[in-house]
mmCIF file of C-alpha atoms in Angstrom:
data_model
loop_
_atom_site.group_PDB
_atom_site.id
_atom_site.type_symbol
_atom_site.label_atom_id
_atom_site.label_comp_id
_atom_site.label_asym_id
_atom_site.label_seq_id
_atom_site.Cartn_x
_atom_site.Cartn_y
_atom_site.Cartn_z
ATOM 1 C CA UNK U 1451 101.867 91.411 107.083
ATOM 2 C CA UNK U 1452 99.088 92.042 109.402
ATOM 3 C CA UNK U 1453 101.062 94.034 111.505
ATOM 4 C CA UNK U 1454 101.993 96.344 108.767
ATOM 5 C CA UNK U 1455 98.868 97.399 107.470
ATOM 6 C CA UNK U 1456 99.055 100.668 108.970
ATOM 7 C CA UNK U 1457 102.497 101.774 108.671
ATOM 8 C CA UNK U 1458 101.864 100.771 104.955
ATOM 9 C CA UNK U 1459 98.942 102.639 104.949
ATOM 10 C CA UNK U 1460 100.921 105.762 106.636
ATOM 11 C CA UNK U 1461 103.445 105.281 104.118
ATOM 12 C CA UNK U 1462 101.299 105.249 101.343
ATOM 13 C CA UNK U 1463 99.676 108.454 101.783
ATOM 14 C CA UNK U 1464 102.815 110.143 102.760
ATOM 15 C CA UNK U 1465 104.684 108.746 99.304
ATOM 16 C CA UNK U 1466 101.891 109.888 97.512
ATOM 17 C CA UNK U 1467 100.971 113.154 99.055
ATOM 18 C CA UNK U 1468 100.303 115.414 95.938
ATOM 19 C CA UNK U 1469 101.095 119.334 95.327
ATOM 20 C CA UNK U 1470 97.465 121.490 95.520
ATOM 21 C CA UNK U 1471 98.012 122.304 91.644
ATOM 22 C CA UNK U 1472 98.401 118.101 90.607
ATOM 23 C CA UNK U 1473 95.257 117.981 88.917
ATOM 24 C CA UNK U 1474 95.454 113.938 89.041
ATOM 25 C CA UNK U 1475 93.536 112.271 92.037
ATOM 26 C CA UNK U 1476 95.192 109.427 93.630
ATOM 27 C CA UNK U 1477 93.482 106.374 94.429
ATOM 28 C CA UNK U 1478 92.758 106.428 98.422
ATOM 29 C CA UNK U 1479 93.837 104.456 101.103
ATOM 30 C CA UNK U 1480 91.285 102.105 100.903
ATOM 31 C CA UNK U 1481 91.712 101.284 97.327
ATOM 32 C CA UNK U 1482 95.022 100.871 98.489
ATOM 33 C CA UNK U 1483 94.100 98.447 101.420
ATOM 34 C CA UNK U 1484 91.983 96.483 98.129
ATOM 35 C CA UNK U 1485 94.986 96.124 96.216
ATOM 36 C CA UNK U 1486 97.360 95.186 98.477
ATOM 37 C CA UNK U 1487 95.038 92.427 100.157
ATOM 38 C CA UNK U 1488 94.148 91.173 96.299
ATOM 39 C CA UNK U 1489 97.910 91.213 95.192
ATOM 40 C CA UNK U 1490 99.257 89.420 98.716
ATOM 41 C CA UNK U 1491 96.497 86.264 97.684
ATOM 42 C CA UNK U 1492 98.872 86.084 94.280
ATOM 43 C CA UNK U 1493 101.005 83.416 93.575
ATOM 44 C CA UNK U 1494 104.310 84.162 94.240
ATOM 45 C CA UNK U 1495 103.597 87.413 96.278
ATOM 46 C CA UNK U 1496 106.545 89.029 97.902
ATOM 47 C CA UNK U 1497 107.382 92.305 99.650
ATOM 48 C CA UNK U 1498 110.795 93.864 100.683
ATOM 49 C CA UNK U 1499 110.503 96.759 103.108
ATOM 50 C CA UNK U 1500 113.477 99.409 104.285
ATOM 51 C CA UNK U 1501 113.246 100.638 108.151
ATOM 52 C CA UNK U 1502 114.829 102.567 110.266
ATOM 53 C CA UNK U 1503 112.935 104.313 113.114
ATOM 54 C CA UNK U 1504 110.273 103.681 110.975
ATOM 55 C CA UNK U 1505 109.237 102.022 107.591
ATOM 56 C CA UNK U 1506 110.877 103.793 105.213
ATOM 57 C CA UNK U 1507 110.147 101.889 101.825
ATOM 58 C CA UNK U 1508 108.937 98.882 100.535
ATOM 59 C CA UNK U 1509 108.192 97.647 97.085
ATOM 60 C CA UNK U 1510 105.950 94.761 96.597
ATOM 61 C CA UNK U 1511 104.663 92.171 93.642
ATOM 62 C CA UNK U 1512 104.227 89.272 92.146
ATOM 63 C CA UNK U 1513 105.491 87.138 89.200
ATOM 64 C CA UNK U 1514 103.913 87.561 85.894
ATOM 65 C CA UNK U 1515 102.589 84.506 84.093
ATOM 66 C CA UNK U 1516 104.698 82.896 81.287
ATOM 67 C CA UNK U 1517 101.448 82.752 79.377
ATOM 68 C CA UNK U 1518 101.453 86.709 78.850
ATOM 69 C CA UNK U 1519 98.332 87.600 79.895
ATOM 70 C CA UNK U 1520 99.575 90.169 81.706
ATOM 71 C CA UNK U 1521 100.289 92.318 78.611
ATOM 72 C CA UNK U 1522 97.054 91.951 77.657
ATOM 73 C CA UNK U 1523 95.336 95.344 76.166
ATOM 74 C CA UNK U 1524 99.141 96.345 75.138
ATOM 75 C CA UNK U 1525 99.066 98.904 71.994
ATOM 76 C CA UNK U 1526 101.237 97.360 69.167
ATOM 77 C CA UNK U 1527 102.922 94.201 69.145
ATOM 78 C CA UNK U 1528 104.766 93.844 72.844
ATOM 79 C CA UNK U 1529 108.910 93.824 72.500
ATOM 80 C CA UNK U 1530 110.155 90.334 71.520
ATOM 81 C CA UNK U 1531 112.828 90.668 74.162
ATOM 82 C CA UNK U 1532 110.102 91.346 76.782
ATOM 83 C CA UNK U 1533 107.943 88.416 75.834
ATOM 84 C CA UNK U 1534 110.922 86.149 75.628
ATOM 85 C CA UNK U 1535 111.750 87.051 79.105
ATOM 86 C CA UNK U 1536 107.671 86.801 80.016
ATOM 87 C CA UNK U 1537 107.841 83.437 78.807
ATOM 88 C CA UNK U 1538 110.873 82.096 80.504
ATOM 89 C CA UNK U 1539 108.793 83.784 83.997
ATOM 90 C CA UNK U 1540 111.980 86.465 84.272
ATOM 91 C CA UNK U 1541 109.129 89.548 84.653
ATOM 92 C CA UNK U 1542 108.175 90.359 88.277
ATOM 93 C CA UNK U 1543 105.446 92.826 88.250
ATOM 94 C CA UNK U 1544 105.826 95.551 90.483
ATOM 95 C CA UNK U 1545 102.492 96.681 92.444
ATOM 96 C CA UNK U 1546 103.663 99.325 94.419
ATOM 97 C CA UNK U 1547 107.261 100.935 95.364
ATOM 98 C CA UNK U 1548 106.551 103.247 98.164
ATOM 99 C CA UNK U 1549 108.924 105.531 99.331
ATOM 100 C CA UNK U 1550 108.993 107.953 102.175
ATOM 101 C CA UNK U 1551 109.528 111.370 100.422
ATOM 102 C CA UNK U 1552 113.993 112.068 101.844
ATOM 103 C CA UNK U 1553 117.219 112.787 100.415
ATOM 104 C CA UNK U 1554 118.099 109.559 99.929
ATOM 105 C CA UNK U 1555 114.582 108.239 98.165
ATOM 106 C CA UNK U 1556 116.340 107.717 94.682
ATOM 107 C CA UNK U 1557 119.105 105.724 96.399
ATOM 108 C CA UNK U 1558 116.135 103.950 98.475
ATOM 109 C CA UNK U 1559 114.143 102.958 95.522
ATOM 110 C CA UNK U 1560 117.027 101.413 94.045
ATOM 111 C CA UNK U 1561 117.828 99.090 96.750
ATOM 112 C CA UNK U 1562 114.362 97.683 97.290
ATOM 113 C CA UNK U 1563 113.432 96.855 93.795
ATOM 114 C CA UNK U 1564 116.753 95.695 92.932
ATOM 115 C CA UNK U 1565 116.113 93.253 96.017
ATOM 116 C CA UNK U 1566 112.673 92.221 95.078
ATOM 117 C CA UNK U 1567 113.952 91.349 91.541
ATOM 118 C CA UNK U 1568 117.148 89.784 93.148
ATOM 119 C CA UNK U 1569 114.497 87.693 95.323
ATOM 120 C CA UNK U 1570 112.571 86.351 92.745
ATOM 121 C CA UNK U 1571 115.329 85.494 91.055
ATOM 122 C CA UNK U 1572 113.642 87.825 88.002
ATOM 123 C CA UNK U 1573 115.967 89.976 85.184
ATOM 124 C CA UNK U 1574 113.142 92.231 84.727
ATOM 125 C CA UNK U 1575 110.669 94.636 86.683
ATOM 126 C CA UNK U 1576 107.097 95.651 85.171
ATOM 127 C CA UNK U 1577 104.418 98.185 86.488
ATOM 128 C CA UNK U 1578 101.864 99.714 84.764
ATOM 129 C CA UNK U 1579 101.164 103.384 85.826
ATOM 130 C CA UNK U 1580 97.832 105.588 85.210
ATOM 131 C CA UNK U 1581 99.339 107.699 82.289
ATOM 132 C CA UNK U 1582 97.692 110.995 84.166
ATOM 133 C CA UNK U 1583 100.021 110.146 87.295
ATOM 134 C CA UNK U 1584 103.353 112.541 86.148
ATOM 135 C CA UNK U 1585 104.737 112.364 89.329
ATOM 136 C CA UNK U 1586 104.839 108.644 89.777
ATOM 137 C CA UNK U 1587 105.951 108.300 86.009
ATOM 138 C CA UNK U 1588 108.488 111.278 86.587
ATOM 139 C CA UNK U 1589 109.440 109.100 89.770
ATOM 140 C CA UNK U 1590 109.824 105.923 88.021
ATOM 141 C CA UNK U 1591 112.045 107.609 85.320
ATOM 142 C CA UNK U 1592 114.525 109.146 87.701
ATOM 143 C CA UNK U 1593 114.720 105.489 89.174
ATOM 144 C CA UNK U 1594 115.645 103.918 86.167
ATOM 145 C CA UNK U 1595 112.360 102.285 84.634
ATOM 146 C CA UNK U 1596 112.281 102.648 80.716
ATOM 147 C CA UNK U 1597 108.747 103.292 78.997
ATOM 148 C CA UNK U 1598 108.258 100.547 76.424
ATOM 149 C CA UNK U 1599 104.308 102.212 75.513
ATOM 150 C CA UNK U 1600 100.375 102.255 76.501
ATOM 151 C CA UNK U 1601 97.871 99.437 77.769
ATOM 152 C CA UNK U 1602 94.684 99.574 78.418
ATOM 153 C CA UNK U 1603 92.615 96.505 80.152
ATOM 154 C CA UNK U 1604 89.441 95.068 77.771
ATOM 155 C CA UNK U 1605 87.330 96.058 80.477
ATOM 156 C CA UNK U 1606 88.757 99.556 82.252
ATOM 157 C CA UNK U 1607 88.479 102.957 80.960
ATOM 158 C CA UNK U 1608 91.875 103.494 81.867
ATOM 159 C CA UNK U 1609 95.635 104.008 79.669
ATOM 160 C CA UNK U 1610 98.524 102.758 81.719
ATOM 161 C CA UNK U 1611 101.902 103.379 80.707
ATOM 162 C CA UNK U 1612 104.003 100.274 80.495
ATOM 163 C CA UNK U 1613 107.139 100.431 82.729
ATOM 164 C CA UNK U 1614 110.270 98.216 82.753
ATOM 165 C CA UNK U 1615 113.063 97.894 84.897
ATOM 166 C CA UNK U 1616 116.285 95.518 83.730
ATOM 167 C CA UNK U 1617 118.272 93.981 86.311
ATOM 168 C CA UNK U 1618 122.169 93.685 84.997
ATOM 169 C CA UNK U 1619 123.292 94.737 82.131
ATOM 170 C CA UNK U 1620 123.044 91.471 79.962
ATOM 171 C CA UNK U 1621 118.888 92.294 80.208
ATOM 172 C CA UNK U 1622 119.636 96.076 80.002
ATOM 173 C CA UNK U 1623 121.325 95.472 76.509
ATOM 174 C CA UNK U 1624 118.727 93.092 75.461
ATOM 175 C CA UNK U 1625 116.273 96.059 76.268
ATOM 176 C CA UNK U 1626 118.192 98.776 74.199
ATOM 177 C CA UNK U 1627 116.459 100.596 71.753
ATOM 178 C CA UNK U 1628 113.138 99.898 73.187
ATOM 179 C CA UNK U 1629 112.792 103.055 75.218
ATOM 180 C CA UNK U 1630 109.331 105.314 73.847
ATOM 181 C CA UNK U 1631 109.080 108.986 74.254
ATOM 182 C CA UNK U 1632 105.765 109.993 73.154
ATOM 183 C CA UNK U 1633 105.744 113.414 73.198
ATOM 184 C CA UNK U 1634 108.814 114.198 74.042
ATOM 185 C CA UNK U 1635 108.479 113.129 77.582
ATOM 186 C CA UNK U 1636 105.551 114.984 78.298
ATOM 187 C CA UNK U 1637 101.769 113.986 79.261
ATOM 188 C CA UNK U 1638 102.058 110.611 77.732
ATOM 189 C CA UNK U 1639 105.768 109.735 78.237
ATOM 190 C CA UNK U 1640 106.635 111.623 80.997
#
């Protein structure tokens, strides 16, 4: 991992370069550097990348706790079918899927977070997304994650949208009907 740091870095800013007219501010690459040397300390930790030339994607995370405090701050009572598979420790959470803006990044995406999941040996993906980031929630969308609704953490000022991702389709039926579109898929559910 050491070795990496900068190519992540690189990759990073590059995956999250933003148009002029995004008025949402990414986090930098030092708060990036923060999280990812905070998340690689978790239990469980684990990181796929995709190279060619160069490092073209990686996604990386960590298994969330059986006891559920992950979910903590979640608006309204969390899915049963989620915390059934949070207490069986089937939910990897996702802290990052970078991928190098191409042609192929949809294709990309897929691959590396169906091999994380595949890895862990988890049915289900979870993120949680600054609900002012559109363009990572747009992202997220056209790579398959459903919205399931809001957090916010007791002590941030923050309202994440909660993300899922099903591996197979026995977890993708368990899932159905869950799917939230606030707004018609704007601001909030985008």
């Amino acid at each position: 991992m050491e070795g990496l740091h900068e190519d992540l870095v690189a990759l990073y800013v590059e995956s999250r370069a933003s148009a002029t007219d995004d008025p949402y501010r990414r986090p930098g690459r030092q708060n990036f550097l923060n999280r990812l040397t905070v998340d690689m300390r978790r239990p469980g930790f684990a990181m796929v990348t995709a190279e060619t030339d160069s490092l073209m994607g990686c996604a990386f995370g960590f298994p969330v706790g059986g006891d559920g405090s992950w979910w903590l701050g979640f608006d309204g009572a969390l899915p049963r079918s989620i915390e059934q598979l949070t207490v069986s420790g089937n939910v990897l959470a996702f802290a990052d899927i970078l991928i190098r803006p191409h042609s192929q990044d949809r294709e990309l995406a897929r691959r590396v977070q169906e091999r994380l999941l595949t890895d862990h040996q988890a049915s289900l993906g979870a993120t949680l997304v600054d609900r002012a980031d559109r363009r990572a929630l747009v992202a997220l969308r056209s790579w398959g994650w459903l919205d399931i609704g809001e957090l916010r953490r007791p002590a941030g000022a923050t309202t994440f949208r909660a993300r899922v991702l099903p591996l197979g389709e026995h977890t993708a039926a368990r899932l159905k009907g869950l799917v939230t579109m606030p707004g018609g898929g704007g601001p909030s559910g985008a």
